[in-house]
Short mmCIF file of C-alpha atoms in Angstrom, two decimals:
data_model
loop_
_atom_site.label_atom_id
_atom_site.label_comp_id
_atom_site.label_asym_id
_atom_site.label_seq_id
_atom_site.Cartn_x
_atom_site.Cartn_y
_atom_site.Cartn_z
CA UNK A 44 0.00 0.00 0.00
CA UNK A 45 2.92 2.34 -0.62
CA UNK A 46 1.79 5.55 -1.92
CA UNK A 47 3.69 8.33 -4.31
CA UNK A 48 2.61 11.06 -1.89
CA UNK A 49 3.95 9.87 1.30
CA UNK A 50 2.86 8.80 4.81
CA UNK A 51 1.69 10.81 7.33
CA UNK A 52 2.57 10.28 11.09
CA UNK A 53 -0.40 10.33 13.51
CA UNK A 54 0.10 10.80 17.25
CA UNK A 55 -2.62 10.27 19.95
CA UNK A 56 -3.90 12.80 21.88
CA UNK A 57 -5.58 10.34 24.81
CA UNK A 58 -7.06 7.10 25.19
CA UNK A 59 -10.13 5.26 25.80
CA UNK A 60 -10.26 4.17 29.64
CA UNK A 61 -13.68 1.61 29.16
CA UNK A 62 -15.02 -1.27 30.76
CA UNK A 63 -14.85 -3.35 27.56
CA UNK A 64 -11.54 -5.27 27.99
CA UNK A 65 -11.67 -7.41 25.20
CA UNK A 66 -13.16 -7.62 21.09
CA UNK A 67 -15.42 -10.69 21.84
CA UNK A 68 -17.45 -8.24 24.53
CA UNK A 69 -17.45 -5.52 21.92
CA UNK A 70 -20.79 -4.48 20.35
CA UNK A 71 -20.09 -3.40 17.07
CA UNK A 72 -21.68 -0.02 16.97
CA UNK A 73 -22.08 2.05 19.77
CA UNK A 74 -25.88 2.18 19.69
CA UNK A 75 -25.82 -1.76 20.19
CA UNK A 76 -25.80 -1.55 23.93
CA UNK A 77 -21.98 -0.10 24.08
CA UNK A 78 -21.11 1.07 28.22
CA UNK A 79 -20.26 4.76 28.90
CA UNK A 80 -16.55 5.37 28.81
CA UNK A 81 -14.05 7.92 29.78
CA UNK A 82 -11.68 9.85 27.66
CA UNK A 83 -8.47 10.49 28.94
CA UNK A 84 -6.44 12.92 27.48
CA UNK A 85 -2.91 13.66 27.52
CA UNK A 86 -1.49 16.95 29.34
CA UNK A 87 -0.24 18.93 26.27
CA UNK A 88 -3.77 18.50 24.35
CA UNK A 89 -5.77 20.61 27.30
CA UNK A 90 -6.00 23.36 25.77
CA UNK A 91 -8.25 21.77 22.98
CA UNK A 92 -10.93 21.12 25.14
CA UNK A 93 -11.53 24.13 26.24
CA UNK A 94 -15.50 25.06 25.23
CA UNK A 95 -16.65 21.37 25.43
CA UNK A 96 -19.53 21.14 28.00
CA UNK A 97 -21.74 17.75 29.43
CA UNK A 98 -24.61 18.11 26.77
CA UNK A 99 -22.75 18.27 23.62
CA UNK A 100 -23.10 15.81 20.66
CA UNK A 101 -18.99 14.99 19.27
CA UNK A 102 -17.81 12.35 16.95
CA UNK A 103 -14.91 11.16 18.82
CA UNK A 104 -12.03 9.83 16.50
CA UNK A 105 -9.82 6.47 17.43
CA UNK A 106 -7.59 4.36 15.81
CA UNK A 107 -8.24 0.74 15.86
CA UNK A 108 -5.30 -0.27 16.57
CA UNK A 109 -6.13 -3.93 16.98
CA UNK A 110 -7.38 -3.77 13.40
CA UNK A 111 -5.60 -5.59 10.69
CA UNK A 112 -4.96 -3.22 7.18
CA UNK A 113 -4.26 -5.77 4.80
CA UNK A 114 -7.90 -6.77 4.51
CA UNK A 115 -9.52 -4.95 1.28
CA UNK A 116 -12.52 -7.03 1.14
CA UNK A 117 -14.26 -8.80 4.12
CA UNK A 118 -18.33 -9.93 5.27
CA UNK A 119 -20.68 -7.40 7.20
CA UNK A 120 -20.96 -7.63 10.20
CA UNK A 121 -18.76 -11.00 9.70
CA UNK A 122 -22.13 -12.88 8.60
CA UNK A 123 -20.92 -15.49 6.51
CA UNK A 124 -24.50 -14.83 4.38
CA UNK A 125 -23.42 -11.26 3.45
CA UNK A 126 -21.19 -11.53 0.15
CA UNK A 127 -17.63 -10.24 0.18
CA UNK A 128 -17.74 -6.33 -0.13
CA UNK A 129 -14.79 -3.86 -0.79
CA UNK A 130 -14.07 -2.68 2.85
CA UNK A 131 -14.55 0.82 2.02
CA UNK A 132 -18.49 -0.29 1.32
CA UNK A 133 -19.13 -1.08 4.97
CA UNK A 134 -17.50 -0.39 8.44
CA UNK A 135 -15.64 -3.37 9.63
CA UNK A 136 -12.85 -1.86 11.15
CA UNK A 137 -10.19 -3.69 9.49
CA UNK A 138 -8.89 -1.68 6.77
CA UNK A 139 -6.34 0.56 5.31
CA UNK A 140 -6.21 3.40 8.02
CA UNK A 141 -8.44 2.31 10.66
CA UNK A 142 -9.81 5.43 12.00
CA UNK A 143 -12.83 4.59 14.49
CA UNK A 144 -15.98 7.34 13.87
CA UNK A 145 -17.52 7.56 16.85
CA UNK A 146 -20.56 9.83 17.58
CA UNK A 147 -21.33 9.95 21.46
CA UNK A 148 -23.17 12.32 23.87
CA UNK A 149 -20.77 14.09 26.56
CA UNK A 150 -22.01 13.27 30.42
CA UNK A 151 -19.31 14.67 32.07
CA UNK A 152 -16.03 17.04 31.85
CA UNK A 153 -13.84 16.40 34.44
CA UNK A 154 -10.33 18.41 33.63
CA UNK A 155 -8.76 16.35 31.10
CA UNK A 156 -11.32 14.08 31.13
CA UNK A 157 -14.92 13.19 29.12
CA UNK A 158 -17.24 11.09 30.06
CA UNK A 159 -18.66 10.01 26.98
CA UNK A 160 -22.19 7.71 26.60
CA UNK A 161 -22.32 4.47 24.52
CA UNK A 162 -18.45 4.44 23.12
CA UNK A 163 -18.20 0.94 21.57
CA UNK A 164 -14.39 1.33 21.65
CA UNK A 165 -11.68 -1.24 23.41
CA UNK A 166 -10.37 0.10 26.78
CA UNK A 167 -6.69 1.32 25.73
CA UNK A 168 -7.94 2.86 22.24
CA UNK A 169 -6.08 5.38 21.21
CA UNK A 170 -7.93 8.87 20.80
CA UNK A 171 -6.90 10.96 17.70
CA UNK A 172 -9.47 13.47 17.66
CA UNK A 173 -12.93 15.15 18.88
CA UNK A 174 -14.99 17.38 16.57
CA UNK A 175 -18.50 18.41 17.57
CA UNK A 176 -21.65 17.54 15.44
CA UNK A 177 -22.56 20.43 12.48
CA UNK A 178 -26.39 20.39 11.77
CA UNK A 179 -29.33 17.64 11.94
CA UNK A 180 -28.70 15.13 9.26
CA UNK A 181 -26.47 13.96 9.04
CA UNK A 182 -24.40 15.71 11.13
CA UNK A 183 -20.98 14.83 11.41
CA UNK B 181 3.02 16.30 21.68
CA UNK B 182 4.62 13.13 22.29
CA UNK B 183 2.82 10.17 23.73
CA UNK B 184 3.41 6.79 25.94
CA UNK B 185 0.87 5.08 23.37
CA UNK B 186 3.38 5.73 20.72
CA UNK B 187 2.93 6.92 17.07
CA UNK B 188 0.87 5.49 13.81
CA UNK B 189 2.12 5.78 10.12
CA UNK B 190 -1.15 6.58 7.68
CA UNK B 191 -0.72 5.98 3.90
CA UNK B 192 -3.09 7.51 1.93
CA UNK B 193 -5.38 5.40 -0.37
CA UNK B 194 -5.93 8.22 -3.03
CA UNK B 195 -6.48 12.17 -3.12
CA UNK B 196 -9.34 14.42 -4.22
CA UNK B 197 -8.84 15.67 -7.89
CA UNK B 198 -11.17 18.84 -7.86
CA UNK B 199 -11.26 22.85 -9.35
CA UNK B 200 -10.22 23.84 -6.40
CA UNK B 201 -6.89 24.92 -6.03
CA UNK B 202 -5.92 26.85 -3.04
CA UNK B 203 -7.17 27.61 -0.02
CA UNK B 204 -8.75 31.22 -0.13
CA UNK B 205 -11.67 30.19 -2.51
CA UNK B 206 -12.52 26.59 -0.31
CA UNK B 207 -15.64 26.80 1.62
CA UNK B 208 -15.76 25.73 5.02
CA UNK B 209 -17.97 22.91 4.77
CA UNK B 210 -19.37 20.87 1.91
CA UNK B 211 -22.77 22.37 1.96
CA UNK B 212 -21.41 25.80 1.66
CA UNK B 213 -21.16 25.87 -2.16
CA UNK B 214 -18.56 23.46 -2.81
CA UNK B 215 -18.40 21.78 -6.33
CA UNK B 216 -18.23 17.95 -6.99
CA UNK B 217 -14.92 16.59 -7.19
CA UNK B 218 -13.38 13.15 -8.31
CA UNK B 219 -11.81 10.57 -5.45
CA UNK B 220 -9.15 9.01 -7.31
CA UNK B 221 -7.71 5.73 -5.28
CA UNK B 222 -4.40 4.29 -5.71
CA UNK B 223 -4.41 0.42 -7.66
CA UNK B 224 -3.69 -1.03 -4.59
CA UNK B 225 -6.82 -0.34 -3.22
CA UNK B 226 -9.53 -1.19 -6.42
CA UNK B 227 -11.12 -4.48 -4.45
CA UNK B 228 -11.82 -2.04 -1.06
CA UNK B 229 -14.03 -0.51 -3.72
CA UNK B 230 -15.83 -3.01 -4.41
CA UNK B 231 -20.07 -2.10 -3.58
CA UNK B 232 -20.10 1.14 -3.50
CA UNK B 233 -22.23 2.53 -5.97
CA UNK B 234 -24.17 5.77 -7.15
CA UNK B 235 -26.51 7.37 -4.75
CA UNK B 236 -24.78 5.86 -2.17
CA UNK B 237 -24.26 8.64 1.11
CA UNK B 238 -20.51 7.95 2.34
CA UNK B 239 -18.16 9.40 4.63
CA UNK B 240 -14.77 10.41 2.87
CA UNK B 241 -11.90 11.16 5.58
CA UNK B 242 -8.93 12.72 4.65
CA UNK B 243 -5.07 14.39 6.00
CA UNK B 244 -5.51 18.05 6.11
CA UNK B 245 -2.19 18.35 4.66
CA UNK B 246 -1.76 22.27 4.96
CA UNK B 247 -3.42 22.80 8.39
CA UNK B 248 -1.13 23.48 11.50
CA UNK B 249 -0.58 20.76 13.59
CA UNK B 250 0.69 23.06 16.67
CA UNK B 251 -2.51 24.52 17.13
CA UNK B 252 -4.89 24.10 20.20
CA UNK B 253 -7.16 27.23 20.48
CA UNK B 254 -8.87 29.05 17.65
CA UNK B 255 -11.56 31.41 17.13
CA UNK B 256 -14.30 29.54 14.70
CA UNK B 257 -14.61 30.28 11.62
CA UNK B 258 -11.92 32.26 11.84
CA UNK B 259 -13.87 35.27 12.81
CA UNK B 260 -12.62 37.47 15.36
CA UNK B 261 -16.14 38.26 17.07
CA UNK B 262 -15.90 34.33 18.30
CA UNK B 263 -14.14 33.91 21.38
CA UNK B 264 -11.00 31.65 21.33
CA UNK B 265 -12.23 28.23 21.76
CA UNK B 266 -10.65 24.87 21.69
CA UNK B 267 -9.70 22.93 18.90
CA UNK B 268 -11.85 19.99 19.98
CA UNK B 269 -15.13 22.23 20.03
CA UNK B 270 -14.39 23.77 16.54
CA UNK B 271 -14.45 22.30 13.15
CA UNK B 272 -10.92 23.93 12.46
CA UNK B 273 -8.80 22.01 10.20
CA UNK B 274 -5.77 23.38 12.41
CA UNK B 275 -5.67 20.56 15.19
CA UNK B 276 -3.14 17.82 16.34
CA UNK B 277 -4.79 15.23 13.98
CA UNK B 278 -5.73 17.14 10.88
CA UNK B 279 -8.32 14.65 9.59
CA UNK B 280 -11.15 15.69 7.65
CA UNK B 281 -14.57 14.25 7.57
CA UNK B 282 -16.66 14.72 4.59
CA UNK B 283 -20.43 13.36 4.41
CA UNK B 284 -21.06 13.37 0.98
CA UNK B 285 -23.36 11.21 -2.18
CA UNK B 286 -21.35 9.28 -4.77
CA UNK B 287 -22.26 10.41 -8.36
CA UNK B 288 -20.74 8.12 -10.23
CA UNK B 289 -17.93 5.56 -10.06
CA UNK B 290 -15.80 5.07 -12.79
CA UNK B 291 -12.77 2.07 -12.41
CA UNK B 292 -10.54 3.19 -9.41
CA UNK B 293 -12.36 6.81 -9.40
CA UNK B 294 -15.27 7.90 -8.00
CA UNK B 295 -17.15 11.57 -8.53
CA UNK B 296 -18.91 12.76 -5.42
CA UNK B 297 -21.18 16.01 -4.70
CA UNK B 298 -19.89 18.71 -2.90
CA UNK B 299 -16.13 18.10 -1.39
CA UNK B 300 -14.79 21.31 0.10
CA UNK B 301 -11.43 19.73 0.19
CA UNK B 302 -8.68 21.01 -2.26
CA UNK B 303 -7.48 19.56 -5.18
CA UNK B 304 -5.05 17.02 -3.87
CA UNK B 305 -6.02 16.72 -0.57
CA UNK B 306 -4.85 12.82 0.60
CA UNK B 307 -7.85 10.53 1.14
CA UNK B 308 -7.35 7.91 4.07
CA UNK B 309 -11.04 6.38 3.78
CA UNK B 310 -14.57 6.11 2.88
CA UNK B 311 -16.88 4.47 5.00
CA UNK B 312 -20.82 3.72 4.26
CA UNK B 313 -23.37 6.52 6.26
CA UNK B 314 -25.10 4.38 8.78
CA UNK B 315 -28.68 5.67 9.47
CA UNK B 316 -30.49 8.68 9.91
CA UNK B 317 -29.39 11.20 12.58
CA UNK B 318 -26.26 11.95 13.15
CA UNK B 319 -25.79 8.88 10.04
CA UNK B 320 -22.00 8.58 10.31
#
């Protein structure tokens, strides 16, 4: 997958501190009965929080780090009665750049923390990003 | 803004081709009068295409590859009525992780290229991904 205009370099700004330890637990969207979770962020990135309040609709960013990016094709939803599909037609995490979308309520602000609701993310994910929500549909 | 959790390398997948060349004449979002624009993907990637079809809503991500890294506070929309705000309650492309999210319909699809409606990014901006719109409100 090399590429004629170069890689990028990606650094993590936090991490996802969650009572789902493991990807068997994991529902796979975060409206399928995901737990609340914290997001822990490191010291340097403070000042980007600055403005967020409990209340406010963000699409928190993560990189799925367990993910494999060799996989270009793969099942929905791993159903073996969905035909192989290009992985950029659904949103198995394994592929190229695994970047996690991730829209969640906030519950809670707590210095360099957020309490975030239904986050169907592994404890340990890294966090790469939070942007808030633009507009009704659909949003992001 | 170095980190414990260490770094990740992202290699792009494609980059926009579009009319739009530099950054004083890009709207701010998609919906803001910005024209379609072609997706082109690298050969290495054709089968993660595979599905995707026109009329199809999809998110594209991409590297903001001119934004500042090094910033954490802004004023949005870059008007100076706004008070300075974090970079995780603004849509700034200026944050640690310059990614872009871009809801957008496919128009056509064409081999390794697809045309979608209304991309505010420039003309080659790097693509990292496209993932399907799940839903109704907030879809992503």
């Amino acid at each position: 997958m090399r590429n004629v205009q170069g890689d990028f370099t990606l650094t993590p700004v936090g991490h996802v501190s969650s009572e789902l330890k493991d990807r068997a637990e994991a529902p796979k969207q975060g409206t399928e009965g995901a737990p609340d979770a914290w997001l822990v962020f490191e010291p340097s990135c403070s000042a980007a929080l600055e403005g967020l309040r409990a209340g406010d609709r963000v699409i928190v960013l993560t990189w799925l780090h367990l993910a494999p990016r060799d996989v270009l094709r793969t099942r929905p939803r791993d159903d073996p009665a969905n035909p192989e599909t290009g992985v950029f037609a659904t949103r198995s995490p394994a592929r190229p750049n695994p970047i996690g979308l991730h829209p969640v309520e906030i519950l809670q602000v707590v210095g360099r923390r957020l309490r975030v609701r239904g986050l169907e993310a592994l404890d340990g994910t890294p966090v790469l990003d939070v942007k808030p929500v633009i507009g009704d549909v659909p949003g992001l």
